Amino acid sequence: MSEAVNFKYIGTRPVRPDGVDKVTGRANYGADANLPGMIHGVVLRSPHAHAIIKKIDLSQVRLLDGIYAAVSGNDFPEVSSGSMGGEGGGDYKDLAANIMARNKVLYHGHAVAAVAARTRELAVEALALIQVEYEILDPVMTLDAAMAEDAAILDESMFTQGVDPKPKYPSNIASRIEFKRGDIEQGFLEADIIVESEFRTPTVHQGYIEPHACLASINEGGQATLWCSTQGHFDVRAASAKVLNMDLCDIKVIPSEIGGGFGGKTVVYQEPVAILLSRISGRPVKMVMDRDEVFRASGPASASHTRVKIGARSDGTLTAMSCWMAFEAGAFKGSAIMPGAMCIFTPYKVANFYIEGFDVVVNKPKVAAYRAPGAPQAMYACESLMDELARKLEMDPLELRLVNAVEEGVQAAYGPKFNAIGFRECLEVAKQHPNYTRALKEGQGRGVAAGFWFNVGMQSSAEVHINENGTVMVIEGNPDIGGSRASMALMAAETLGVPYEKVRVVVADTENAGYTNVTGGSRVTFATGMAVIQAAQDIISQAKQRAAATWELDEDQVDWQNGHAIPMPGVNADVEPLSLARIAANSGRTGGPLLGRASLNAKGAGPGFSVNIAEVAVDRETGKTDVIGFTAIQDAGKAIHPAYVEGQLQGGAAQGIGWALNEEYIYDEKGVMQNAGFLDYRIPVASDLPKIDTHIVEVANTAHPYGVRGVGETPIVAPLAAVANAVRDAIGVRITELPLSPSRVLESIDGA
Amino acid sequence: MSKMHVSASVNGEPVEFLCEPQQSLLNVLRDELNLTGTKEGCTTGDCGACSVMLDDRLVCSCLTLAAEVQGKSVGTIEGVANGDTLHPIQQALLEHAALQCGVCTPGYVVAIKALLEKNPLPSESEIRYWLAGNLCRCTGYDKIITAVQDVAQQMAKADKNAGEPA
């Protein structure tokens, strides 16, 4: 895609199509749906982090007036092991056991039973009548504890995968992975300088403001309708069908508006429970988590431990990079160790690398995807050590990265060769940026870091319907989590040549949209956008046929320009251009309504690179760090709606700053989370943050008609190290564990 | 214990409802009066998604007992737009792309309106501290702050023009 392309709608910043409903309170989110006769379901959660369920007695609760249904794991069908596929991965058997514990509880807050009652209050009171007998086991709360030889074992049937020969004894290490290239020992021998360190990050939560919520209603014929807040209603359908042993076609999932997800709403928790309670009670059942449940039983993202070693020549050229990394998976296998390991050294050209990774179960909630899953933890370690290397070499940290930056044609550490990517461009922008060079005061510091995320394509469907007046309906299947209706409308408008205001975008349910993968993986504007463009091109092709028929020309004698059919240059025809509106008005006479469609498995999602500049002020009396400046630079390929691209950069930066400075799950010795609320699990608030400056780099992704590469996830990758490097710059000491809380910073200052 | 009878004004209209003594205003607004524009994010007063006006005070409706509103006036997001015209605050949030998922937005609209009624031209710092009780996980706050600065200027200008003799 050449830079000379003049877009009419793409790159503009119109109001989003769903905007008015969202600023007036009209938009319906997960908890906003109600039905006549509706009752309320709530979950009884384990008071222990690790225990065997000896017995569950629901007989008393079932007798209570106003209770319509009560279930435990015994009321669900057996689910056999099988891969879930999709972005999150995971195993259906584990999913079923996470939704409702079977024989063991594996974290404080693990669901053990559920009741449905006339009111939510009554349901909550009724939970006290459920008798559960537990045999309490030792909780395993850290990577060190879980990987110790004498550790209590969460799952006696788990033997570490990826180790040959198969281990003799079960382990909490679900799998071991390894990636390597070149000769790592030789690489370190070639180095003039070697740096190494180890880094730890805590368990954190996605922190979406809307708790998980759903409403299920099943009829006497066994057909269920489910309203819920989700990033992927087709995945909810598949998971619910699997967990309840139902046919896919008997479950209709209607996605509500979604109040944030960041990966955390790609997972199913209450939805199958609500369907089961509805089946037993014969009534619609609503289930809404409270914030405490959201923290204890959904999300979170892996705590991590990473040891990194980097070797370089005195000119900064990297000769060897190695790491050992372990991620907590929570109660069931399946952390983001794989993408974490695949991305850690990806920004750099290095002939010799060795990466060893471990997926480890602990007695915490099963982790869920969180925006570039695995990358923030991994890149925090790599980019912190790169900062140390630059200091040792007395080199500018951006220059060190430029010397080693990957570019088009280089083979990525994870395998394929890069097409056009914008990493070097981001580094150059950072170097020239005034926020990189302005003077800092005493006690302040600046840090930079790079970010990377793969981005994905996957499956999408779209339809474009032309109304009889020429206005345009786009039908697609990705819940709009951050303005994607606007992007779809802009791409449809650009392709068709009709004004943005004449395009409406519908996020349709599982019965009214073609199969579409989740809103996640930074894939929607790329992959679903591509489907929308192709469906619009299908319309153009049909419109040209209709015009040809009207004009008695051949189809290839008709062109499409600015929303009108016109004769091709050189075609001798004395006709007026036909607008889409006129073709639509006449469509009854030329073959019926215009309906375009496309479905695809999008390939060529362009990787996303970023560079962040963090500026901090550290109070040496209290240890408190204030971020006083933050600059996010990222390659978007092509920004369809630049304001929403900037929003992604700013939002990811804020989440990354929270991860760096404040956020962590705090547990007591029994494995009970001590800060399961927004007061004590402190996400950044408006007064914690400065303006977040953005710079969008546009190196077009050649696999997308308009050059789009995903932008949603990369923004959270670099801030952890950028902030940590800035704090290092400010206090003169490297802290290797997040969060950089005031107490931890103060200890380091005092110890230095 | 029997339910309590409460008479109040909601968005300028007289309303009567029955509630349990422990029931929150948020719960009554959403479940009894079907005003679901006010959102529940935490029920502990930490997120501000349930912000409403109680007479001239900005409150978290999750921390307000429904029974407390007897004889008082409640203002919710549903009452902010004027007929078919958006409030300038709502328009500014849209034009600045200051929402992503949008679930916190109703609370922001109510809180920003309360701010500008007290302090028509707040500094950036004043805006950030006033809105520190409204959590947004999507935007990093940047565009929200810009939208407030912009709309404050617009509204102050409009007020000034309205105040000048024709």
PDB file of N, CA, C and O in Angstrom, chain B residues 58-114:
ATOM      1  N   LEU B  58     -23.680  14.740  44.664  1.00  0.00           N
ATOM      2  CA  LEU B  58     -23.290  13.574  43.869  1.00  0.00           C
ATOM      3  C   LEU B  58     -23.070  12.409  44.834  1.00  0.00           C
ATOM      4  O   LEU B  58     -22.270  12.518  45.767  1.00  0.00           O
ATOM      5  N   VAL B  59     -23.779  11.294  44.627  1.00  0.00           N
ATOM      6  CA  VAL B  59     -23.623  10.138  45.533  1.00  0.00           C
ATOM      7  C   VAL B  59     -23.458   8.858  44.725  1.00  0.00           C
ATOM      8  O   VAL B  59     -23.817   8.790  43.549  1.00  0.00           O
ATOM      9  N   CYS B  60     -22.904   7.849  45.398  1.00  0.00           N
ATOM     10  CA  CYS B  60     -22.916   6.499  44.847  1.00  0.00           C
ATOM     11  C   CYS B  60     -24.253   5.886  45.250  1.00  0.00           C
ATOM     12  O   CYS B  60     -24.529   5.740  46.455  1.00  0.00           O
ATOM     13  N   SER B  61     -25.069   5.527  44.283  1.00  0.00           N
ATOM     14  CA  SER B  61     -26.392   4.999  44.639  1.00  0.00           C
ATOM     15  C   SER B  61     -26.284   3.626  45.295  1.00  0.00           C
ATOM     16  O   SER B  61     -27.211   3.180  45.949  1.00  0.00           O
ATOM     17  N   CYS B  62     -25.129   2.962  45.149  1.00  0.00           N
ATOM     18  CA  CYS B  62     -24.962   1.661  45.803  1.00  0.00           C
ATOM     19  C   CYS B  62     -24.757   1.822  47.309  1.00  0.00           C
ATOM     20  O   CYS B  62     -24.956   0.883  48.057  1.00  0.00           O
ATOM     21  N   LEU B  63     -24.340   3.018  47.748  1.00  0.00           N
ATOM     22  CA  LEU B  63     -24.110   3.251  49.181  1.00  0.00           C
ATOM     23  C   LEU B  63     -25.246   4.067  49.790  1.00  0.00           C
ATOM     24  O   LEU B  63     -25.167   4.468  50.941  1.00  0.00           O
ATOM     25  N   THR B  64     -26.271   4.336  48.984  1.00  0.00           N
ATOM     26  CA  THR B  64     -27.407   5.116  49.472  1.00  0.00           C
ATOM     27  C   THR B  64     -28.576   4.164  49.670  1.00  0.00           C
ATOM     28  O   THR B  64     -28.897   3.379  48.769  1.00  0.00           O
ATOM     29  N   LEU B  65     -29.193   4.214  50.857  1.00  0.00           N
ATOM     30  CA  LEU B  65     -30.366   3.367  51.059  1.00  0.00           C
ATOM     31  C   LEU B  65     -31.534   3.967  50.290  1.00  0.00           C
ATOM     32  O   LEU B  65     -31.722   5.190  50.272  1.00  0.00           O
ATOM     33  N   ALA B  66     -32.328   3.109  49.686  1.00  0.00           N
ATOM     34  CA  ALA B  66     -33.479   3.601  48.923  1.00  0.00           C
ATOM     35  C   ALA B  66     -34.397   4.410  49.839  1.00  0.00           C
ATOM     36  O   ALA B  66     -34.968   5.427  49.425  1.00  0.00           O
ATOM     37  N   ALA B  67     -34.514   3.971  51.086  1.00  0.00           N
ATOM     38  CA  ALA B  67     -35.414   4.653  52.022  1.00  0.00           C
ATOM     39  C   ALA B  67     -34.965   6.091  52.314  1.00  0.00           C
ATOM     40  O   ALA B  67     -35.774   6.939  52.681  1.00  0.00           O
ATOM     41  N   GLU B  68     -33.669   6.345  52.124  1.00  0.00           N
ATOM     42  CA  GLU B  68     -33.140   7.691  52.395  1.00  0.00           C
ATOM     43  C   GLU B  68     -33.672   8.745  51.441  1.00  0.00           C
ATOM     44  O   GLU B  68     -33.537   9.934  51.698  1.00  0.00           O
ATOM     45  N   VAL B  69     -34.185   8.341  50.298  1.00  0.00           N
ATOM     46  CA  VAL B  69     -34.559   9.335  49.295  1.00  0.00           C
ATOM     47  C   VAL B  69     -35.983   9.845  49.501  1.00  0.00           C
ATOM     48  O   VAL B  69     -36.472  10.662  48.710  1.00  0.00           O
ATOM     49  N   GLN B  70     -36.661   9.381  50.540  1.00  0.00           N
ATOM     50  CA  GLN B  70     -38.011   9.866  50.855  1.00  0.00           C
ATOM     51  C   GLN B  70     -38.038  11.405  50.825  1.00  0.00           C
ATOM     52  O   GLN B  70     -37.245  12.057  51.507  1.00  0.00           O
ATOM     53  N   GLY B  71     -38.900  11.941  49.994  1.00  0.00           N
ATOM     54  CA  GLY B  71     -39.072  13.395  49.927  1.00  0.00           C
ATOM     55  C   GLY B  71     -37.972  14.123  49.183  1.00  0.00           C
ATOM     56  O   GLY B  71     -37.967  15.348  49.124  1.00  0.00           O
ATOM     57  N   LYS B  72     -37.020  13.368  48.637  1.00  0.00           N
ATOM     58  CA  LYS B  72     -35.896  14.017  47.969  1.00  0.00           C
ATOM     59  C   LYS B  72     -35.991  13.867  46.452  1.00  0.00           C
ATOM     60  O   LYS B  72     -36.856  13.180  45.926  1.00  0.00           O
ATOM     61  N   SER B  73     -35.012  14.489  45.812  1.00  0.00           N
ATOM     62  CA  SER B  73     -34.998  14.473  44.367  1.00  0.00           C
ATOM     63  C   SER B  73     -33.783  13.680  43.889  1.00  0.00           C
ATOM     64  O   SER B  73     -32.655  13.936  44.315  1.00  0.00           O
ATOM     65  N   VAL B  74     -34.025  12.716  43.026  1.00  0.00           N
ATOM     66  CA  VAL B  74     -32.946  11.872  42.499  1.00  0.00           C
ATOM     67  C   VAL B  74     -32.754  12.197  41.018  1.00  0.00           C
ATOM     68  O   VAL B  74     -33.732  12.283  40.273  1.00  0.00           O
ATOM     69  N   GLY B  75     -31.504  12.410  40.618  1.00  0.00           N
ATOM     70  CA  GLY B  75     -31.210  12.652  39.199  1.00  0.00           C
ATOM     71  C   GLY B  75     -30.341  11.531  38.664  1.00  0.00           C
ATOM     72  O   GLY B  75     -29.266  11.253  39.210  1.00  0.00           O
ATOM     73  N   THR B  76     -30.794  10.849  37.611  1.00  0.00           N
ATOM     74  CA  THR B  76     -30.005   9.751  37.033  1.00  0.00           C
ATOM     75  C   THR B  76     -29.611  10.108  35.606  1.00  0.00           C
ATOM     76  O   THR B  76     -30.066  11.110  35.042  1.00  0.00           O
ATOM     77  N   ILE B  77     -28.813   9.253  35.011  1.00  0.00           N
ATOM     78  CA  ILE B  77     -28.359   9.451  33.639  1.00  0.00           C
ATOM     79  C   ILE B  77     -29.538   9.629  32.682  1.00  0.00           C
ATOM     80  O   ILE B  77     -29.453  10.398  31.730  1.00  0.00           O
ATOM     81  N   GLU B  78     -30.644   8.951  32.976  1.00  0.00           N
ATOM     82  CA  GLU B  78     -31.791   9.018  32.062  1.00  0.00           C
ATOM     83  C   GLU B  78     -32.377  10.429  31.993  1.00  0.00           C
ATOM     84  O   GLU B  78     -33.102  10.747  31.053  1.00  0.00           O
ATOM     85  N   GLY B  79     -32.069  11.262  32.997  1.00  0.00           N
ATOM     86  CA  GLY B  79     -32.629  12.608  33.008  1.00  0.00           C
ATOM     87  C   GLY B  79     -31.674  13.682  32.510  1.00  0.00           C
ATOM     88  O   GLY B  79     -31.979  14.878  32.598  1.00  0.00           O
ATOM     89  N   VAL B  80     -30.521  13.302  31.986  1.00  0.00           N
ATOM     90  CA  VAL B  80     -29.513  14.311  31.633  1.00  0.00           C
ATOM     91  C   VAL B  80     -29.785  14.964  30.277  1.00  0.00           C
ATOM     92  O   VAL B  80     -29.701  16.176  30.136  1.00  0.00           O
ATOM     93  N   ALA B  81     -30.134  14.169  29.286  1.00  0.00           N
ATOM     94  CA  ALA B  81     -30.416  14.752  27.964  1.00  0.00           C
ATOM     95  C   ALA B  81     -31.728  15.511  28.032  1.00  0.00           C
ATOM     96  O   ALA B  81     -32.602  15.195  28.828  1.00  0.00           O
ATOM     97  N   ASN B  82     -31.842  16.518  27.195  1.00  0.00           N
ATOM     98  CA  ASN B  82     -33.045  17.354  27.201  1.00  0.00           C
ATOM     99  C   ASN B  82     -33.892  16.969  25.994  1.00  0.00           C
ATOM    100  O   ASN B  82     -33.635  17.408  24.874  1.00  0.00           O
ATOM    101  N   GLY B  83     -34.906  16.137  26.237  1.00  0.00           N
ATOM    102  CA  GLY B  83     -35.742  15.694  25.124  1.00  0.00           C
ATOM    103  C   GLY B  83     -34.905  14.988  24.084  1.00  0.00           C
ATOM    104  O   GLY B  83     -34.221  14.017  24.406  1.00  0.00           O
ATOM    105  N   ASP B  84     -34.913  15.505  22.852  1.00  0.00           N
ATOM    106  CA  ASP B  84     -34.144  14.811  21.815  1.00  0.00           C
ATOM    107  C   ASP B  84     -32.748  15.427  21.642  1.00  0.00           C
ATOM    108  O   ASP B  84     -32.064  15.155  20.668  1.00  0.00           O
ATOM    109  N   THR B  85     -32.326  16.262  22.602  1.00  0.00           N
ATOM    110  CA  THR B  85     -31.006  16.887  22.488  1.00  0.00           C
ATOM    111  C   THR B  85     -30.072  16.377  23.580  1.00  0.00           C
ATOM    112  O   THR B  85     -30.407  16.433  24.766  1.00  0.00           O
ATOM    113  N   LEU B  86     -28.920  15.907  23.161  1.00  0.00           N
ATOM    114  CA  LEU B  86     -27.932  15.463  24.149  1.00  0.00           C
ATOM    115  C   LEU B  86     -27.448  16.657  24.965  1.00  0.00           C
ATOM    116  O   LEU B  86     -27.373  17.782  24.454  1.00  0.00           O
ATOM    117  N   HIS B  87     -27.083  16.409  26.200  1.00  0.00           N
ATOM    118  CA  HIS B  87     -26.410  17.424  27.013  1.00  0.00           C
ATOM    119  C   HIS B  87     -25.025  17.663  26.393  1.00  0.00           C
ATOM    120  O   HIS B  87     -24.411  16.728  25.871  1.00  0.00           O
ATOM    121  N   PRO B  88     -24.522  18.892  26.450  1.00  0.00           N
ATOM    122  CA  PRO B  88     -23.186  19.140  25.862  1.00  0.00           C
ATOM    123  C   PRO B  88     -22.106  18.202  26.404  1.00  0.00           C
ATOM    124  O   PRO B  88     -21.160  17.865  25.678  1.00  0.00           O
ATOM    125  N   ILE B  89     -22.247  17.762  27.639  1.00  0.00           N
ATOM    126  CA  ILE B  89     -21.252  16.823  28.196  1.00  0.00           C
ATOM    127  C   ILE B  89     -21.305  15.498  27.435  1.00  0.00           C
ATOM    128  O   ILE B  89     -20.267  14.926  27.072  1.00  0.00           O
ATOM    129  N   GLN B  90     -22.511  15.035  27.172  1.00  0.00           N
ATOM    130  CA  GLN B  90     -22.661  13.764  26.429  1.00  0.00           C
ATOM    131  C   GLN B  90     -22.082  13.922  25.021  1.00  0.00           C
ATOM    132  O   GLN B  90     -21.373  13.031  24.525  1.00  0.00           O
ATOM    133  N   GLN B  91     -22.375  15.060  24.405  1.00  0.00           N
ATOM    134  CA  GLN B  91     -21.880  15.311  23.051  1.00  0.00           C
ATOM    135  C   GLN B  91     -20.348  15.373  23.038  1.00  0.00           C
ATOM    136  O   GLN B  91     -19.693  14.813  22.155  1.00  0.00           O
ATOM    137  N   ALA B  92     -19.793  16.015  24.060  1.00  0.00           N
ATOM    138  CA  ALA B  92     -18.328  16.149  24.110  1.00  0.00           C
ATOM    139  C   ALA B  92     -17.658  14.788  24.297  1.00  0.00           C
ATOM    140  O   ALA B  92     -16.629  14.499  23.676  1.00  0.00           O
ATOM    141  N   LEU B  93     -18.238  13.952  25.137  1.00  0.00           N
ATOM    142  CA  LEU B  93     -17.654  12.616  25.330  1.00  0.00           C
ATOM    143  C   LEU B  93     -17.662  11.840  24.016  1.00  0.00           C
ATOM    144  O   LEU B  93     -16.700  11.157  23.673  1.00  0.00           O
ATOM    145  N   LEU B  94     -18.734  11.982  23.256  1.00  0.00           N
ATOM    146  CA  LEU B  94     -18.808  11.284  21.962  1.00  0.00           C
ATOM    147  C   LEU B  94     -17.776  11.831  20.992  1.00  0.00           C
ATOM    148  O   LEU B  94     -17.059  11.070  20.341  1.00  0.00           O
ATOM    149  N   GLU B  95     -17.711  13.159  20.897  1.00  0.00           N
ATOM    150  CA  GLU B  95     -16.818  13.755  19.896  1.00  0.00           C
ATOM    151  C   GLU B  95     -15.345  13.520  20.204  1.00  0.00           C
ATOM    152  O   GLU B  95     -14.523  13.459  19.298  1.00  0.00           O
ATOM    153  N   HIS B  96     -15.025  13.378  21.479  1.00  0.00           N
ATOM    154  CA  HIS B  96     -13.628  13.113  21.852  1.00  0.00           C
ATOM    155  C   HIS B  96     -13.309  11.620  21.928  1.00  0.00           C
ATOM    156  O   HIS B  96     -12.228  11.253  22.371  1.00  0.00           O
ATOM    157  N   ALA B  97     -14.252  10.771  21.541  1.00  0.00           N
ATOM    158  CA  ALA B  97     -14.058   9.317  21.647  1.00  0.00           C
ATOM    159  C   ALA B  97     -13.618   8.954  23.062  1.00  0.00           C
ATOM    160  O   ALA B  97     -12.707   8.159  23.260  1.00  0.00           O
ATOM    161  N   ALA B  98     -14.304   9.558  24.032  1.00  0.00           N
ATOM    162  CA  ALA B  98     -13.878   9.415  25.427  1.00  0.00           C
ATOM    163  C   ALA B  98     -14.518   8.206  26.106  1.00  0.00           C
ATOM    164  O   ALA B  98     -14.555   8.145  27.328  1.00  0.00           O
ATOM    165  N   LEU B  99     -15.049   7.296  25.323  1.00  0.00           N
ATOM    166  CA  LEU B  99     -15.537   6.042  25.888  1.00  0.00           C
ATOM    167  C   LEU B  99     -15.113   4.913  24.985  1.00  0.00           C
ATOM    168  O   LEU B  99     -15.026   5.086  23.772  1.00  0.00           O
ATOM    169  N   GLN B 100     -14.817   3.794  25.587  1.00  0.00           N
ATOM    170  CA  GLN B 100     -14.540   2.598  24.790  1.00  0.00           C
ATOM    171  C   GLN B 100     -15.633   1.584  25.032  1.00  0.00           C
ATOM    172  O   GLN B 100     -16.536   1.428  24.229  1.00  0.00           O
ATOM    173  N   CYS B 101     -15.614   0.879  26.191  1.00  0.00           N
ATOM    174  CA  CYS B 101     -16.714  -0.060  26.436  1.00  0.00           C
ATOM    175  C   CYS B 101     -17.974   0.686  26.812  1.00  0.00           C
ATOM    176  O   CYS B 101     -19.072   0.233  26.542  1.00  0.00           O
ATOM    177  N   GLY B 102     -17.832   1.813  27.487  1.00  0.00           N
ATOM    178  CA  GLY B 102     -18.980   2.666  27.771  1.00  0.00           C
ATOM    179  C   GLY B 102     -19.736   2.363  29.047  1.00  0.00           C
ATOM    180  O   GLY B 102     -20.675   3.079  29.388  1.00  0.00           O
ATOM    181  N   VAL B 103     -19.337   1.337  29.801  1.00  0.00           N
ATOM    182  CA  VAL B 103     -20.148   0.986  30.971  1.00  0.00           C
ATOM    183  C   VAL B 103     -19.968   1.990  32.110  1.00  0.00           C
ATOM    184  O   VAL B 103     -20.863   2.194  32.921  1.00  0.00           O
ATOM    185  N   CYS B 104     -18.819   2.651  32.157  1.00  0.00           N
ATOM    186  CA  CYS B 104     -18.601   3.663  33.192  1.00  0.00           C
ATOM    187  C   CYS B 104     -19.176   5.015  32.791  1.00  0.00           C
ATOM    188  O   CYS B 104     -19.254   5.936  33.605  1.00  0.00           O
ATOM    189  N   THR B 105     -19.550   5.161  31.499  1.00  0.00           N
ATOM    190  CA  THR B 105     -19.903   6.475  30.953  1.00  0.00           C
ATOM    191  C   THR B 105     -21.100   7.144  31.638  1.00  0.00           C
ATOM    192  O   THR B 105     -21.027   8.339  31.937  1.00  0.00           O
ATOM    193  N   PRO B 106     -22.202   6.427  31.905  1.00  0.00           N
ATOM    194  CA  PRO B 106     -23.306   7.109  32.599  1.00  0.00           C
ATOM    195  C   PRO B 106     -22.859   7.743  33.919  1.00  0.00           C
ATOM    196  O   PRO B 106     -23.237   8.888  34.212  1.00  0.00           O
ATOM    197  N   GLY B 107     -22.042   7.033  34.678  1.00  0.00           N
ATOM    198  CA  GLY B 107     -21.534   7.577  35.936  1.00  0.00           C
ATOM    199  C   GLY B 107     -20.684   8.822  35.705  1.00  0.00           C
ATOM    200  O   GLY B 107     -20.754   9.792  36.464  1.00  0.00           O
ATOM    201  N   TYR B 108     -19.884   8.791  34.643  1.00  0.00           N
ATOM    202  CA  TYR B 108     -19.060   9.961  34.311  1.00  0.00           C
ATOM    203  C   TYR B 108     -19.925  11.163  33.942  1.00  0.00           C
ATOM    204  O   TYR B 108     -19.656  12.287  34.365  1.00  0.00           O
ATOM    205  N   VAL B 109     -20.954  10.925  33.134  1.00  0.00           N
ATOM    206  CA  VAL B 109     -21.801  12.044  32.702  1.00  0.00           C
ATOM    207  C   VAL B 109     -22.395  12.735  33.930  1.00  0.00           C
ATOM    208  O   VAL B 109     -22.353  13.971  34.056  1.00  0.00           O
ATOM    209  N   VAL B 110     -22.905  11.939  34.861  1.00  0.00           N
ATOM    210  CA  VAL B 110     -23.525  12.504  36.069  1.00  0.00           C
ATOM    211  C   VAL B 110     -22.463  13.224  36.913  1.00  0.00           C
ATOM    212  O   VAL B 110     -22.689  14.345  37.396  1.00  0.00           O
ATOM    213  N   ALA B 111     -21.298  12.623  37.054  1.00  0.00           N
ATOM    214  CA  ALA B 111     -20.248  13.221  37.891  1.00  0.00           C
ATOM    215  C   ALA B 111     -19.670  14.491  37.254  1.00  0.00           C
ATOM    216  O   ALA B 111     -19.366  15.465  37.953  1.00  0.00           O
ATOM    217  N   ILE B 112     -19.520  14.486  35.939  1.00  0.00           N
ATOM    218  CA  ILE B 112     -18.979  15.677  35.255  1.00  0.00           C
ATOM    219  C   ILE B 112     -19.975  16.831  35.354  1.00  0.00           C
ATOM    220  O   ILE B 112     -19.602  17.983  35.599  1.00  0.00           O
ATOM    221  N   LYS B 113     -21.252  16.501  35.207  1.00  0.00           N
ATOM    222  CA  LYS B 113     -22.287  17.539  35.307  1.00  0.00           C
ATOM    223  C   LYS B 113     -22.251  18.161  36.708  1.00  0.00           C
ATOM    224  O   LYS B 113     -22.322  19.386  36.862  1.00  0.00           O
ATOM    225  N   ALA B 114     -22.105  17.320  37.713  1.00  0.00           N
ATOM    226  CA  ALA B 114     -22.034  17.820  39.090  1.00  0.00           C
ATOM    227  C   ALA B 114     -20.807  18.711  39.276  1.00  0.00           C
ATOM    228  O   ALA B 114     -20.874  19.765  39.928  1.00  0.00           O
TER     229      ALA B 114
END
